[in-house]
XYZ file of C-alpha atoms in Angstrom:
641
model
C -26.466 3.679 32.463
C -23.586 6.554 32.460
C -24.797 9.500 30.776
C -22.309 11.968 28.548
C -22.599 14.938 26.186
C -23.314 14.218 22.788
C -22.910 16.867 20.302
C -24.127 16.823 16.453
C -24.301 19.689 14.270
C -27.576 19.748 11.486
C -27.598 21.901 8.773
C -30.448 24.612 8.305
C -32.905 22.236 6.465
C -31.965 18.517 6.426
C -30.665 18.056 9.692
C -28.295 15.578 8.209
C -25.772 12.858 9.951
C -22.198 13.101 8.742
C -20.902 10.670 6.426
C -17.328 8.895 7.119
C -16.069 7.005 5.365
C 20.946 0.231 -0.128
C 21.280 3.136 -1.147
C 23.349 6.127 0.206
C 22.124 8.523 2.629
C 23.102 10.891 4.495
C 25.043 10.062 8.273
C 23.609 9.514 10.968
C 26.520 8.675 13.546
C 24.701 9.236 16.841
C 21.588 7.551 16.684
C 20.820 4.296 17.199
C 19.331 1.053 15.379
C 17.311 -1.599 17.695
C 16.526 -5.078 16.389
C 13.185 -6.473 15.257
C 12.770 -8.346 18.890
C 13.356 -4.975 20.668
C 10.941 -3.265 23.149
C 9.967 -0.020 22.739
C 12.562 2.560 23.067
C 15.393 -0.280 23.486
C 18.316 -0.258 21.837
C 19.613 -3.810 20.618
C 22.109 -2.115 18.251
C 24.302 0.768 19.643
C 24.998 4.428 18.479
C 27.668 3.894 15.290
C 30.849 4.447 17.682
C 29.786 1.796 19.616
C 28.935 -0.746 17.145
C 32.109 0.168 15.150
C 34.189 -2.463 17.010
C 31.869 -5.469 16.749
C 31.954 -4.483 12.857
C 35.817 -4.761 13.110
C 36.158 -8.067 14.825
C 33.541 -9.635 12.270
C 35.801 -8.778 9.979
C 38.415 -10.245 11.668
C 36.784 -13.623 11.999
C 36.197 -14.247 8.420
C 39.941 -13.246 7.141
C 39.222 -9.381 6.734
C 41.671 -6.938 8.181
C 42.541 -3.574 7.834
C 39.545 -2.217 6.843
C 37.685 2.013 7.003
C 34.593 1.514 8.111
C 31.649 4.308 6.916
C 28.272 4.670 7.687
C 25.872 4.706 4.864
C 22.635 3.712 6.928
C 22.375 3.667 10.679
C 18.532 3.935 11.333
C 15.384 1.660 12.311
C 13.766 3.493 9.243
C 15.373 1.416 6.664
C 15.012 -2.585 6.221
C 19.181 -2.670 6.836
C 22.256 -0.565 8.170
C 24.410 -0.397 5.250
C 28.065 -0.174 5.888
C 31.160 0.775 3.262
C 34.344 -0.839 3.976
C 37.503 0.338 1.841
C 40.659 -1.911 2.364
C 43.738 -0.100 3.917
C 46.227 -1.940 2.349
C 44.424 -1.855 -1.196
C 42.125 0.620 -1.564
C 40.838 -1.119 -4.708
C 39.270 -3.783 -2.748
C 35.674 -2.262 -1.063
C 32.339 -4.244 0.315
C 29.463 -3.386 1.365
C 28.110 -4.753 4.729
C 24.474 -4.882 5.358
C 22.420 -5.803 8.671
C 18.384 -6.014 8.511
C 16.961 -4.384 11.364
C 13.131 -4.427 9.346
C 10.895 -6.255 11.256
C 9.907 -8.026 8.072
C 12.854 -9.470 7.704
C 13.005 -12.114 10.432
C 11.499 -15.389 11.050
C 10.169 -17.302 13.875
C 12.548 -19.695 14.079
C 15.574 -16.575 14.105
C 16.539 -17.154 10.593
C 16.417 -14.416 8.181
C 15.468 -16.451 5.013
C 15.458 -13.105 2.914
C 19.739 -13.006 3.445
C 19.648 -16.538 2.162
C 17.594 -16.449 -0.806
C 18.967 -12.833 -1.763
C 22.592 -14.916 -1.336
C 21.520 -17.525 -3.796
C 20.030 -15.633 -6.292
C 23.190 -13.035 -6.506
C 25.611 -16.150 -6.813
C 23.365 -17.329 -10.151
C 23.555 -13.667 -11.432
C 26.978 -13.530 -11.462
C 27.788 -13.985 -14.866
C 24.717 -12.975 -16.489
C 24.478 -9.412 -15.101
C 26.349 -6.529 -13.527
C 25.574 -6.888 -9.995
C 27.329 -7.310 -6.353
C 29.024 -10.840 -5.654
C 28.339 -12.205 -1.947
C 31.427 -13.033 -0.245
C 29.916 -14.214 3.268
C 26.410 -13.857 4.644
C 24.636 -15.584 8.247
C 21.528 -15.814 8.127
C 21.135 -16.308 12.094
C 22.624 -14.297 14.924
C 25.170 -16.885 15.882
C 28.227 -14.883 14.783
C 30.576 -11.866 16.145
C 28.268 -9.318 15.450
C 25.099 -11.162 16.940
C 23.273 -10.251 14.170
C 22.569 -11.497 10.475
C 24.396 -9.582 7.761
C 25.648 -9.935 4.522
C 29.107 -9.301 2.922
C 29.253 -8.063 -0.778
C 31.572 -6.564 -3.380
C 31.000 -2.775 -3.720
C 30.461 -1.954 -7.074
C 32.235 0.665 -8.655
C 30.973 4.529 -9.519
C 28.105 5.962 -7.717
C 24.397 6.398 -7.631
C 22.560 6.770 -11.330
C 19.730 9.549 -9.432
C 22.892 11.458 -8.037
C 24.234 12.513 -11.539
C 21.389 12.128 -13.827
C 20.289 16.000 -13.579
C 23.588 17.363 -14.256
C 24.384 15.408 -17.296
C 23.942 17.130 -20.392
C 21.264 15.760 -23.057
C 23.576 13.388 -24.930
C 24.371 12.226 -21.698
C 20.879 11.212 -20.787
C 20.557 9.988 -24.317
C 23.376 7.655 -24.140
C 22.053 6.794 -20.622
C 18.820 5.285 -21.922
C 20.437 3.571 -25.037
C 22.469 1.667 -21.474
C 18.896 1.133 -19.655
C 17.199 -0.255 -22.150
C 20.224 -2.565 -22.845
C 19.756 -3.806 -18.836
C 15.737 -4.523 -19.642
C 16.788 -6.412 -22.472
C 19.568 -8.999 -20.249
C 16.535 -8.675 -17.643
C 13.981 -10.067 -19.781
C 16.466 -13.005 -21.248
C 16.369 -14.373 -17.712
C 13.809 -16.579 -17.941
C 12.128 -19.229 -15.325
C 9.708 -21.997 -15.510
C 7.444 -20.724 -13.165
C 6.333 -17.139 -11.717
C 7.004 -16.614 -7.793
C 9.411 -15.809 -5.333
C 12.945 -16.934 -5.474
C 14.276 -19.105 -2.710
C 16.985 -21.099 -1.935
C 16.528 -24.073 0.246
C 20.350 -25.824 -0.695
C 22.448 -22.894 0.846
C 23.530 -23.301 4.566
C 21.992 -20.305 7.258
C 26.200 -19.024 7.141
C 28.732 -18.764 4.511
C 32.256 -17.269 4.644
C 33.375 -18.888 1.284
C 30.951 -18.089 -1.382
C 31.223 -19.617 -4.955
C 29.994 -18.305 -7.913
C 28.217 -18.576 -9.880
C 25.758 -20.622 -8.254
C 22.408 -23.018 -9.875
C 19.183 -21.021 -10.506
C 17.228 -20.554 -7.290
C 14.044 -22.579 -6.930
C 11.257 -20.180 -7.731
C 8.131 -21.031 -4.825
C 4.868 -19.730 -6.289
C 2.717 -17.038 -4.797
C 0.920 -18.722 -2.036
C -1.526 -16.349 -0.981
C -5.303 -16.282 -0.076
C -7.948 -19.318 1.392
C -5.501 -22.241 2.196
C -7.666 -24.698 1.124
C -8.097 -22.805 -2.377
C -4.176 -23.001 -2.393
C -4.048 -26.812 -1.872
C -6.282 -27.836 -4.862
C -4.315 -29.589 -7.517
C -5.610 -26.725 -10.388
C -4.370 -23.763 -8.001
C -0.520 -24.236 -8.507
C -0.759 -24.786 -12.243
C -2.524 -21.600 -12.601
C 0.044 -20.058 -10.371
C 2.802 -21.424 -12.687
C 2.218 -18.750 -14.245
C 2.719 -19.238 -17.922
C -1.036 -17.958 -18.592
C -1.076 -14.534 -17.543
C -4.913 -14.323 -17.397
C -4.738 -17.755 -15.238
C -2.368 -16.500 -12.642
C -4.499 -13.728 -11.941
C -7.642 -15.019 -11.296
C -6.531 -17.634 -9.344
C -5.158 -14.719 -7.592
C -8.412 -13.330 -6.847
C -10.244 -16.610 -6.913
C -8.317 -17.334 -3.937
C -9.060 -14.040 -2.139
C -12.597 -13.937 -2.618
C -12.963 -17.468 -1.102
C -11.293 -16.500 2.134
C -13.717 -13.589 2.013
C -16.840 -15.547 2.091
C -15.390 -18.071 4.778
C -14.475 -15.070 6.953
C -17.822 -13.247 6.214
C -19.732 -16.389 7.633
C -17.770 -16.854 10.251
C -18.370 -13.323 11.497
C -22.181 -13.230 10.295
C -20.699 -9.910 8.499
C -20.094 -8.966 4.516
C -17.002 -8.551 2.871
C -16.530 -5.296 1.398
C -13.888 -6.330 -1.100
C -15.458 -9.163 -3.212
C -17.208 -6.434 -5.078
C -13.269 -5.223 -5.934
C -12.548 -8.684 -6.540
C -15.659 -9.226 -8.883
C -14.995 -5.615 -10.933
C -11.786 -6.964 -11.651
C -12.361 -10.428 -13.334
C -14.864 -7.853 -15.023
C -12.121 -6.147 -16.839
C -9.606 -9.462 -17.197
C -12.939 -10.666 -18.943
C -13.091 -7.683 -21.245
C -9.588 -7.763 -21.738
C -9.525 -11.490 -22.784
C -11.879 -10.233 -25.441
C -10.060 -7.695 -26.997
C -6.860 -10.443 -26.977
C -4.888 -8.978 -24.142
C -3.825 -12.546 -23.496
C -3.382 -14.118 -26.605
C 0.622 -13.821 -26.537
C 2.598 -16.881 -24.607
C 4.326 -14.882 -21.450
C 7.528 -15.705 -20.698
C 8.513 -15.694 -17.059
C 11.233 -12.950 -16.794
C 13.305 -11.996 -14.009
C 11.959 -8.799 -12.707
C 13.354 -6.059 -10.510
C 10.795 -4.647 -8.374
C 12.594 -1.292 -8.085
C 14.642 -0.399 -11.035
C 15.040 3.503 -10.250
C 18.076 4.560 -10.641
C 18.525 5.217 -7.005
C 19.945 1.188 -7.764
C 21.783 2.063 -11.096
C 25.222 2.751 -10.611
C 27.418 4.799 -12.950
C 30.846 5.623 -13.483
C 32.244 8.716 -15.514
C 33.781 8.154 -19.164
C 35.169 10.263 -21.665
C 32.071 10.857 -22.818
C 29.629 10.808 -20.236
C 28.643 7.803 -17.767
C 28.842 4.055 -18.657
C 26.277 1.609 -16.463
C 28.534 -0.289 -13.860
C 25.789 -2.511 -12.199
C 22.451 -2.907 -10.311
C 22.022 -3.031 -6.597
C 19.805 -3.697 -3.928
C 17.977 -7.236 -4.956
C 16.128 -7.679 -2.101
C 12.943 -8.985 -2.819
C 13.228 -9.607 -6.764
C 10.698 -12.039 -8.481
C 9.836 -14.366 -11.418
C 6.827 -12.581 -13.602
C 5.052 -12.493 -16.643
C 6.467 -10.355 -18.691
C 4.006 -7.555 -19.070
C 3.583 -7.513 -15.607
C 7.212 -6.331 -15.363
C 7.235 -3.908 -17.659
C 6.257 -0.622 -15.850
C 7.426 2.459 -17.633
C 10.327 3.789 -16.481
C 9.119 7.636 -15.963
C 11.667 8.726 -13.865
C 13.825 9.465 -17.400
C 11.497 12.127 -18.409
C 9.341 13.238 -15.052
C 12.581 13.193 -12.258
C 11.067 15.252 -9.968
C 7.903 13.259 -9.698
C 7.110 13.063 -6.124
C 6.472 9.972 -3.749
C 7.301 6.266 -3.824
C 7.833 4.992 -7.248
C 8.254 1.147 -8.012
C 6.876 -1.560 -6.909
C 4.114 0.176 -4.973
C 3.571 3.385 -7.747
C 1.727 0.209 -9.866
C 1.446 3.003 -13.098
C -1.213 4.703 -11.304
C -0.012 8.442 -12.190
C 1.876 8.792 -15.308
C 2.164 12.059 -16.889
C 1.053 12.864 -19.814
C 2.598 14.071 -23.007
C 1.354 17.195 -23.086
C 2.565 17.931 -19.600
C 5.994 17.298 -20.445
C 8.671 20.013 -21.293
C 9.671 19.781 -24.636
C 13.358 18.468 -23.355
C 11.597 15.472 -21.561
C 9.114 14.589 -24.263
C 12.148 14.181 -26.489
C 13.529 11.650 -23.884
C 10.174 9.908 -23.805
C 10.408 9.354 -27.040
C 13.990 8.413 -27.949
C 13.252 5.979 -25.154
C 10.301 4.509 -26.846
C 11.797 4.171 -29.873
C 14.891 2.357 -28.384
C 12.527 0.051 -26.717
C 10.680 -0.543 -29.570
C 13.597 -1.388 -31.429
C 15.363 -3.802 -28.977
C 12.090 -5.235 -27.183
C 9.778 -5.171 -29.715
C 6.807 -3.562 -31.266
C 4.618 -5.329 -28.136
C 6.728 -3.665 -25.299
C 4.840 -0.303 -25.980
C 1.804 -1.858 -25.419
C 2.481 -4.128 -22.592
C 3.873 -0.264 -20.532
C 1.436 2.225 -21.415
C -1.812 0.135 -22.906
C -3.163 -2.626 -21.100
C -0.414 -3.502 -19.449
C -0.618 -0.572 -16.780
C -4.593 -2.071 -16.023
C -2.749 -5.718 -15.435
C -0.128 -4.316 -13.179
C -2.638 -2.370 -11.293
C -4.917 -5.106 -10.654
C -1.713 -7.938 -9.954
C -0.976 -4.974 -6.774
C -3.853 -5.373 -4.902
C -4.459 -9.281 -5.599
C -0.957 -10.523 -4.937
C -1.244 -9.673 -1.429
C -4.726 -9.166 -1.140
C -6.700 -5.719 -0.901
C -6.851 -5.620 2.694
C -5.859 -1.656 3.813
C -6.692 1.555 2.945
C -4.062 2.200 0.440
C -5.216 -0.600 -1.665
C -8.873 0.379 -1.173
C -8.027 3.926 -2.911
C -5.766 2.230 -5.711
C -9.311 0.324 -6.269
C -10.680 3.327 -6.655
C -8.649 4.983 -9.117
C -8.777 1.344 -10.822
C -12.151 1.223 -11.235
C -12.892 5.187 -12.324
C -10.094 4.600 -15.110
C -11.778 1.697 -16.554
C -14.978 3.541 -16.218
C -13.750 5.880 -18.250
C -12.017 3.729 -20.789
C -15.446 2.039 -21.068
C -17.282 5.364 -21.656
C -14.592 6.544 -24.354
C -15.244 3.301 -26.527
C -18.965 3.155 -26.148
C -21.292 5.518 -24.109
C -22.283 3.796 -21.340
C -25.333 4.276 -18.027
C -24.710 3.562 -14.638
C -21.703 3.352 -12.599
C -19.620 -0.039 -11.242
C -20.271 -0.664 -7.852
C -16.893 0.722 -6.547
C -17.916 4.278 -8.393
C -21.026 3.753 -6.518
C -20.016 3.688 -2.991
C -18.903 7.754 -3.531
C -22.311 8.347 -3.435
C -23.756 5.353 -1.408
C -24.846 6.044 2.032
C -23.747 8.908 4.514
C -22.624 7.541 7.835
C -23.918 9.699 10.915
C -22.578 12.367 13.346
C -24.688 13.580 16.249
C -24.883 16.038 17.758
C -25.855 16.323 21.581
C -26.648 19.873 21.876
C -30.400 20.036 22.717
C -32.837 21.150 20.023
C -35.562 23.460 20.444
C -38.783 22.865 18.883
C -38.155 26.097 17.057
C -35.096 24.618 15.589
C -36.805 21.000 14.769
C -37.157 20.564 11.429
C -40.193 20.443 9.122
C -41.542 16.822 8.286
C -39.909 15.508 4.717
C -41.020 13.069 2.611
C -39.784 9.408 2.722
C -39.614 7.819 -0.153
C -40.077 3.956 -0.136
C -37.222 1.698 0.992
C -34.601 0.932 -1.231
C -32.328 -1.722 -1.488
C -28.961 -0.428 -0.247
C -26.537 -0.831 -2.927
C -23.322 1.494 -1.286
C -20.948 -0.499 1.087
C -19.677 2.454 2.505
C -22.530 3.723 4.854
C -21.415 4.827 8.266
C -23.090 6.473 11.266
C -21.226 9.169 13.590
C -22.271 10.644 16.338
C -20.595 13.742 18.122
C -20.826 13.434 21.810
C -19.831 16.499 23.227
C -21.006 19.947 23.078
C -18.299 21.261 20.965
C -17.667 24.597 19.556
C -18.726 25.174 15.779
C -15.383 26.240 15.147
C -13.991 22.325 16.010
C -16.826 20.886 14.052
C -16.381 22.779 11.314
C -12.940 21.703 11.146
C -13.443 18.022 11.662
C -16.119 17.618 9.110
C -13.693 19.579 6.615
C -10.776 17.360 7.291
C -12.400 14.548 6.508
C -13.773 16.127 3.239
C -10.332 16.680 2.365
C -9.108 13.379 2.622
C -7.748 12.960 -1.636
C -9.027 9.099 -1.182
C -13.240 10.218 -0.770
C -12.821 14.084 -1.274
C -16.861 14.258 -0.355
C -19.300 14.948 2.530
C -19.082 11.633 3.868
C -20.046 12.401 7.722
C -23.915 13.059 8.406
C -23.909 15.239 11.393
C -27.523 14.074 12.677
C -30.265 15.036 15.075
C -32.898 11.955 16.652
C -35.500 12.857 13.694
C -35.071 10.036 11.001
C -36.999 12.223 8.472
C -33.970 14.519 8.458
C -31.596 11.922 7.909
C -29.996 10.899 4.670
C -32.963 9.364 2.528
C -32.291 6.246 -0.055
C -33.673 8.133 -3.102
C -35.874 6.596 -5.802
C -33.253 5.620 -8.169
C -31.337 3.906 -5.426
C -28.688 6.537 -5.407
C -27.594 8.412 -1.937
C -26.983 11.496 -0.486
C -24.398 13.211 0.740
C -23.637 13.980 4.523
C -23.023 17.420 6.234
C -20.979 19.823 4.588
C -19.189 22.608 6.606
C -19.967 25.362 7.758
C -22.826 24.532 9.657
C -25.499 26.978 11.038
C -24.062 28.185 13.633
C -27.149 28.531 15.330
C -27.241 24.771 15.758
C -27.853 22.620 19.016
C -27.420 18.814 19.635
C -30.213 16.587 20.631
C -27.791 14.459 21.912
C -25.898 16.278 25.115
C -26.509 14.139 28.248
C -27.524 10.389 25.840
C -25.206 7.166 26.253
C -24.054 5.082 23.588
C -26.811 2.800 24.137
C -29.193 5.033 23.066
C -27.576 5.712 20.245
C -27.636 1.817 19.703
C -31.069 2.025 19.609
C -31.514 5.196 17.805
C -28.900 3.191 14.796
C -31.464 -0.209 15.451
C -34.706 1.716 15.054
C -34.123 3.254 11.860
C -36.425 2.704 9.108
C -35.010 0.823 5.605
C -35.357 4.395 3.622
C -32.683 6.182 5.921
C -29.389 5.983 4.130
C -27.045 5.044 7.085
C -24.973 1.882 8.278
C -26.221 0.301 10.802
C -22.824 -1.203 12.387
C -19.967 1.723 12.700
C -20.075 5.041 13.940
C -18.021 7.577 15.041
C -17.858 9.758 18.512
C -16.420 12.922 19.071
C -15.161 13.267 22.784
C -13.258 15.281 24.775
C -9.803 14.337 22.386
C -11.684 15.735 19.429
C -11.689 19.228 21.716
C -7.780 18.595 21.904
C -6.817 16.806 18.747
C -9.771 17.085 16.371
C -9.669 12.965 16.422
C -12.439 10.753 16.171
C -13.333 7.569 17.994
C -14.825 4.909 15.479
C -17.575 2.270 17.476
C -18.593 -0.817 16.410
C -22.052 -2.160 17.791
C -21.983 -5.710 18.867
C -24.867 -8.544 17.716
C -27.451 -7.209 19.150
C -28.107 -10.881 20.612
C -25.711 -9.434 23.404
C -25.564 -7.918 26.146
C -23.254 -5.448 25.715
C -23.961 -2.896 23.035
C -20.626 -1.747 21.917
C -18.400 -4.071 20.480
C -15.152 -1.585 20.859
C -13.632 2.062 20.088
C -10.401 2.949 18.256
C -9.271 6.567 17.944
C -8.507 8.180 14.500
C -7.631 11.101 13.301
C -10.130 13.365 11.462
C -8.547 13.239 7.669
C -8.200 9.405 8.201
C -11.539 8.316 9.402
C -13.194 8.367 5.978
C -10.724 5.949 4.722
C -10.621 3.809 7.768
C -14.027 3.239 7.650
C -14.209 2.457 4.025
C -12.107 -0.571 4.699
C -13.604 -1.552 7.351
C -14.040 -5.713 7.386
C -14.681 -8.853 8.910
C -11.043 -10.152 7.506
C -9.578 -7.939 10.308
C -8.547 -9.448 13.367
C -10.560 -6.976 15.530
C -9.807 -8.933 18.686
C -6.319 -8.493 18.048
C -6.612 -5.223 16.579
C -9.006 -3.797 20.152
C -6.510 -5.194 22.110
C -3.852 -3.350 20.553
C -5.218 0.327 19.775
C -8.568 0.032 22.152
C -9.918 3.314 23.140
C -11.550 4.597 26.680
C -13.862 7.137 25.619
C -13.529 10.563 27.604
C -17.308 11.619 28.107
């Protein structure tokens, strides 16, 4: 049995563990794109200069000639290269030339379905909305440029979130009147059913598109247990046309592959409780006659910013010229496509918005400056006016609580992200609940922040001196937190490095607690299941610098048994933990263990290194729907004792 230095820190009196948890931009000439099917570091698609001439004979091979070619995008960090061509002979005549590179984009079978479908459901929007017109497209690499692309019209003006700032207030005013207008010919594009548009009667190439075109078929979201998928009720409900219906299916779905994946493994699935809080609040929702209203299935732009408005200068101001950048567009009830637009009165709002912002963050009123609250509400009004009185509702009441929860069950809750939108889900519904009628308790997401410290040791040795005095254990407890994790430090490391490790993870916005339990071999000292059923927290930093690991010179078996022989009462998972090794000297990263079945002979299952601020998170989500197979043999970590 190898032997290594273990180090955990303990506190002055509790000795505790430590508790885890196409748009413009600017040129880039000289670097390079590579392909989906590259290897690292090769480069399937030259530096611009390079590619330039395989742009030109494409050109030439479907009747263009004559053409300035100008980079817009040029870079693997975008789903496509985007391309401007102006027309030498008639500068009038412009297109727009786009390549996926996004790994997302292609298919086993080397056709990129998303050109095809995005093709087909341009050609049907011809005449009902302001957007590009496809003039050629290949969907498969068998052309001059070896790669798929689309051809499209370039529509005239510019970028809506280049000029917005600098327009005066009428401007902006006259701007909204415009946007609401494009909501309204958004929402009087209806469809049968709510999915994904695709378009299985267009060939994989087209030089000579016609418009406009049929209505694309519209598949319906297939996602979750297969079997769950295949039962005659499951594609009615996905339909769509009750909005309630499409939902829980939704989660129905999820939860069953969930159980099937927990028995499989022998393990518990840390997201049906999600799953279950959710059809909680449809539930409650139902009651208060959220889904009394028929929903119309509306054609929604995932990512109406206007970063994919474009405008063109008047007389007076800026007129609307057209929408870009369709990729990905869907058939939805209507509520759930009617997230508020806050970019009108909150432009500098910071990170993603669309698709993935979900409504999660909207300012308030009384944050506003007076000049944006009056755009707030001449937009609301406008709305009102052309949508309806229900619009209002369907953005900022209960519609933001649908949208939310149709994010993490469309795809499934399965990363960290969606584990914190959860989160925030839950604690605003929480407190919803508590401002209608006082309420005890908390849900069981709200009570994993307080649910079970995983452990840190610390292999310094301990003096007798330093042991700490007997507590009292209280009787065992059911554990009711899904978060519990054990680390365990493994080096003697300076206070200064632990210190900074345990604050890290503090500081992660997603747990923003004490969730590492920096622990000695004295169970009495760790973490205790109170009374009520609540837990404690882990290790907060500093810690007494006077501290010294019990665990310098153990193995990670015996911290297997150490994490085996722990009574019922001590507030700790019993599956993951976390070592600190000779990269947490250099980096300040942890390495997160798994124990195997205990039916085995090895003890540890496998190690993947994380950094500090990350770990909490990591661990949170944590499940047997992971691959971990796949996932060790991809990111498996070689301890450095």
């Amino acid at each position: 049995m190898d032997t290594m230095d273990l180090h955990v820190s303990v506190p002055e009196e509790h000795a505790p563990v430590l508790v885890p948890e196409e748009n413009e931009v600017e040129e880039s000439n000289n670097q390079s794109v590579a392909s989906a099917d590259s290897e690292e570091g090769e480069e399937l698609i030259e530096p611009f200069e390079d590619y330039k001439p395989k742009i030109e004979q494409l050109l030439l091979s479907i009747g263009f000639s004559d053409f300035d070619i100008e980079v817009l995008q040029h870079d693997l960090q975008y789903s496509n290269c985007v391309y401007a061509l102006t027309s030498l002979t008639k500068p009038e005549d412009k297109y727009i030339l786009r390549v996926p590179v996004g790994p997302e984009l292609r298919e086993d079978d080397g056709v990129c379905e998303a050109i095809i479908n995005d093709a087909a459901l341009l050609g049907y929007l011809a005449d009902r909305l302001p957007v590009p017109r496809v003039v050629a497209y290949s969907a498969t690499e068998d052309n001059v440029l070896g790669e798929a692309y689309t051809l499209q019209t370039c529509l005239p003006g510019m970028r809506l979130d280049n000029v917005f700032e600098k327009m005066d207030h009428e401007g902006k005013l006259a701007i909204i009147d415009q946007y609401v207008g494009l909501i309204a010919k958004l929402e009087a594009i209806t469809f049968p059913t709510a999915g994904t548009f695709t378009a299985s009667c267009l060939e994989p190439t087209s030089t000579k598109m016609f418009s406009p075109l049929a209505a694309p078929e519209v598949t319906f979201f297939n996602k979750g247990d297969d079997e769950f998928i295949e039962e005659p009720t499951t594609e009615a409900n996905r339909a769509g046309p009750g909005l309630k219906a499409l939902i829980v299916s939704h989660i129905d779905g999820w939860v069953e592959k969930e159980r099937k994946d927990a028995e499989k493994c022998q393990d518990e699935s840390l997201r049906i409780p999600y799953y279950e809080k959710m059809k909680e609040i449809l539930d409650t929702l139902d009651t208060e006659g959220a889904f009394h209203q028929p929903q119309p299935i509306v054609l929604h732009h995932w990512d109406l910013e206007p970063r994919n408005v474009m405008v063109t200068p008047t007389s007076t101001g800026y007129e609307i010229t057209g929408i870009i950048d369709w990729d990905d567009a869907l058939a939805l009830p209507r509520t759930l496509a009617r997230r508020a637009p806050d970019w009108i009165w909150d432009f500098e709002k910071e990170g993603f918005t669309g698709y993935l912002d979900t409504d999660s963050h909207p300012k308030a009123d009384s944050d506003l400056s007076q000049d944006n609250l009056v755009l707030k509400d001449h937009f609301d009004e406008k709305a009102k006016l052309v949508l309806g009185d229900q619009y209002l509702q369907d953005t900022y009441g209960t519609g933001r609580l649908l949208r939310r929860i149709w994010t993490l069950v469309r795809e499934g809750a399965f990363s960290m992200w969606y584990h914190t939108l959860a989160i925030e889900l839950t604690n605003e519904w929480e407190e919803r609940l508590a401002e209608l009628e006082p309420v005890s308790g908390e849900s069981p997401m709200a009570e994993q922040q307080e649910a079970e410290p995983a452990v840190v040791i610390d292999a310094s040795p301990v003096s007798e001196e330093q042991a700490p005095e007997p507590v009292m254990v209280p009787e065992p407890q059911k554990p009711v937190g899904l978060w519990a994790k054990v680390v365990y430090w493994f080096r003697c490391l300076a206070g200064k490095t632990l210190n900074s490790v345990l604050q890290e993870a503090h500081d992660d916005p997603s747990v923003n607690t004490w969730w590492w339990y920096l622990a000695t071999l004295d169970y009495r000292a760790a973490p205790q299941r109170k009374p009520d059923g609540t837990g404690q927290i882990g290790t907060p930093a500093p810690i007494d610098p006077s501290f010294s690991s019990p665990f310098v010179g153990k193995s990670l078996e015996d911290v297997a048994q150490w994490l085996r022989g722990k009574p019922q009462s001590v507030d700790v998972d019993d599956r993951y933990f976390g070592v600190l090794d000779k990269q947490a000297e250099k980096s300040g990263k942890i390495a997160i263990c798994r124990l195997n079945d205990p039916k085995l002979e090895k003890e540890i299952a496998w190690c993947i290194l994380r950094e500090a601020d990350y770990s909490t998170l990591f661990l949170a989500g944590l499940d047997s729907d992971l691959d971990w197979n796949e996932l060790v043999q991809l990111q498996k970590y070689t301890l450095e004792l």
